[in-house]
Amino acid sequence: MKLVVLACLAAVAVAAPQFPEDDPRHIAVLRDNRHDDGEGNYRYEFETENGISVNAEGRPGNVGQANVQGSYRFTLDDGTRVEVTYTADERGFVPESPIFPTSHPLPAHVPELLAIAAEQRRQGITFDEQGKRVTG
């Protein structure tokens, strides 16, 4: 099994495109800092000349997982700068960014309708599938 995994990794490395430095697709790495204490605590950060940057800091969690806090930044084709911060721990991966879509606010009448429905349930009023009042 290990040999198969090693062979796959070697195939990916050989197949990866290698761009010479004068090729416009070559992106230089401006910064690459890494630290790992061997006990599960680590930190890394890197930045490329096209504006991509990543940083993360991790430590062992109390239930066997890694607890990580980090961020990454990049620029969209339209020039919009995107930054995502995240945590990853026993609760899962939780990203945050102003670019993520958010739900629309409820129309003004919805809270009133929800209050009416709650009051009807409190009074024991029920309705059938067609919306006709059955009890209460």
Coordinates of C-alpha atoms in Angstrom, one line a residue:
M1 CA 0.0 0.0 0.0
K2 CA 2.8 2.4 0.9
L3 CA 4.4 1.7 -2.5
V4 CA 1.2 2.6 -4.3
V5 CA 0.9 5.9 -2.4
L6 CA 4.6 6.7 -3.1
A7 CA 4.2 5.9 -6.8
C8 CA 1.1 8.1 -7.0
L9 CA 3.0 11.0 -5.4
A10 CA 5.9 10.5 -7.7
A11 CA 3.6 10.5 -10.7
V12 CA 1.9 13.8 -9.6
A13 CA 5.3 15.4 -9.0
V14 CA 6.6 14.4 -12.5
A15 CA 3.3 15.5 -14.2
A16 CA 3.1 18.9 -12.5
P17 CA 3.9 21.7 -14.9
Q18 CA 7.3 23.2 -14.5
F19 CA 7.5 26.8 -15.7
P20 CA 10.8 28.5 -16.4
E21 CA 11.2 31.8 -14.5
D22 CA 10.8 33.8 -17.8
D23 CA 7.4 32.2 -18.4
P24 CA 4.5 34.5 -17.5
R25 CA 2.8 31.5 -15.7
H26 CA 5.8 31.3 -13.2
I27 CA 4.8 32.9 -9.9
A28 CA 7.6 33.6 -7.5
V29 CA 7.3 32.9 -3.8
L30 CA 8.2 36.0 -1.8
R31 CA 8.0 34.6 1.7
D32 CA 7.9 31.0 3.0
N33 CA 8.2 30.6 6.8
R34 CA 7.5 27.3 8.6
H35 CA 7.9 26.1 12.1
D36 CA 7.0 22.7 13.6
D37 CA 8.1 21.7 17.1
G38 CA 7.4 18.0 16.5
E39 CA 4.8 18.0 19.3
G40 CA 1.9 19.0 17.1
N41 CA 2.4 22.7 17.3
Y42 CA 3.1 24.4 14.0
R43 CA 3.0 27.7 12.2
Y44 CA 3.4 28.6 8.6
E45 CA 3.0 31.6 6.3
F46 CA 3.8 32.2 2.7
E47 CA 3.2 34.9 0.1
T48 CA 3.5 34.9 -3.7
E49 CA 4.2 37.7 -6.1
N50 CA 0.6 37.6 -7.5
G51 CA -0.9 38.5 -4.1
I52 CA -1.7 35.1 -2.7
S53 CA -0.9 34.8 1.0
V54 CA -1.6 32.1 3.6
N55 CA -0.9 31.8 7.3
A56 CA -2.0 29.3 9.9
E57 CA -1.1 28.2 13.4
G58 CA -2.1 24.9 14.8
R59 CA -1.8 22.9 18.0
P60 CA -3.1 19.6 19.2
G61 CA -6.7 19.4 20.4
N62 CA -8.0 17.7 23.4
V63 CA -9.9 15.0 21.5
G64 CA -7.2 14.0 19.0
Q65 CA -7.8 16.7 16.4
A66 CA -5.7 19.7 15.4
N67 CA -6.9 23.1 16.4
V68 CA -6.0 25.6 13.6
Q69 CA -6.5 29.3 13.2
G70 CA -5.5 30.9 10.0
S71 CA -6.3 33.0 7.0
Y72 CA -5.7 33.2 3.3
R73 CA -5.9 36.1 0.8
F74 CA -6.1 36.3 -3.0
T75 CA -7.3 38.6 -5.7
L76 CA -10.2 37.8 -8.0
D77 CA -10.0 38.4 -11.8
D78 CA -12.0 41.6 -11.4
G79 CA -9.5 43.0 -8.9
T80 CA -11.5 42.3 -5.7
R81 CA -9.2 41.4 -2.8
V82 CA -10.6 38.4 -0.9
E83 CA -9.6 37.5 2.7
V84 CA -10.9 34.5 4.5
T85 CA -10.2 33.9 8.2
Y86 CA -11.0 30.5 9.7
T87 CA -10.8 28.2 12.6
A88 CA -10.8 24.4 12.4
D89 CA -11.2 22.4 15.6
E90 CA -13.5 19.8 17.1
R91 CA -16.5 21.8 15.8
G92 CA -15.2 21.6 12.2
F93 CA -14.1 24.2 9.7
V94 CA -15.5 27.7 10.2
P95 CA -14.6 30.2 7.6
E96 CA -15.5 33.9 7.7
S97 CA -15.3 36.6 5.0
P98 CA -17.3 39.6 3.9
I99 CA -17.3 38.1 0.4
F100 CA -19.5 35.1 1.5
P101 CA -23.2 35.5 0.7
T102 CA -25.5 36.2 3.6
S103 CA -29.1 35.6 4.0
H104 CA -31.5 38.4 3.2
P105 CA -33.3 40.1 6.1
L106 CA -36.9 38.9 6.7
P107 CA -39.6 41.0 5.3
A108 CA -41.2 43.2 8.0
H109 CA -44.5 41.2 8.1
V110 CA -42.8 37.8 8.8
P111 CA -42.2 38.3 12.5
E112 CA -45.9 39.3 12.9
L113 CA -47.0 36.1 11.1
L114 CA -44.7 34.0 13.2
A115 CA -46.2 35.5 16.3
I116 CA -49.7 34.7 15.1
A117 CA -48.8 31.1 14.3
A118 CA -47.2 30.7 17.8
E119 CA -50.3 32.1 19.4
Q120 CA -52.5 29.7 17.3
R121 CA -50.4 26.7 18.4
R122 CA -50.6 27.8 22.0
Q123 CA -54.4 27.9 21.7
G124 CA -54.5 24.4 20.1
I125 CA -55.6 25.6 16.7
T126 CA -54.6 23.2 13.9
F127 CA -55.0 23.3 10.1
D128 CA -55.2 20.5 7.4
E129 CA -53.0 20.2 4.3
Q130 CA -55.2 22.7 2.4
G131 CA -54.9 25.3 5.1
K132 CA -58.4 24.9 6.5
R133 CA -58.9 25.2 10.2
V134 CA -59.5 21.8 11.8
T135 CA -59.5 22.4 15.6
G136 CA -59.7 25.3 18.0

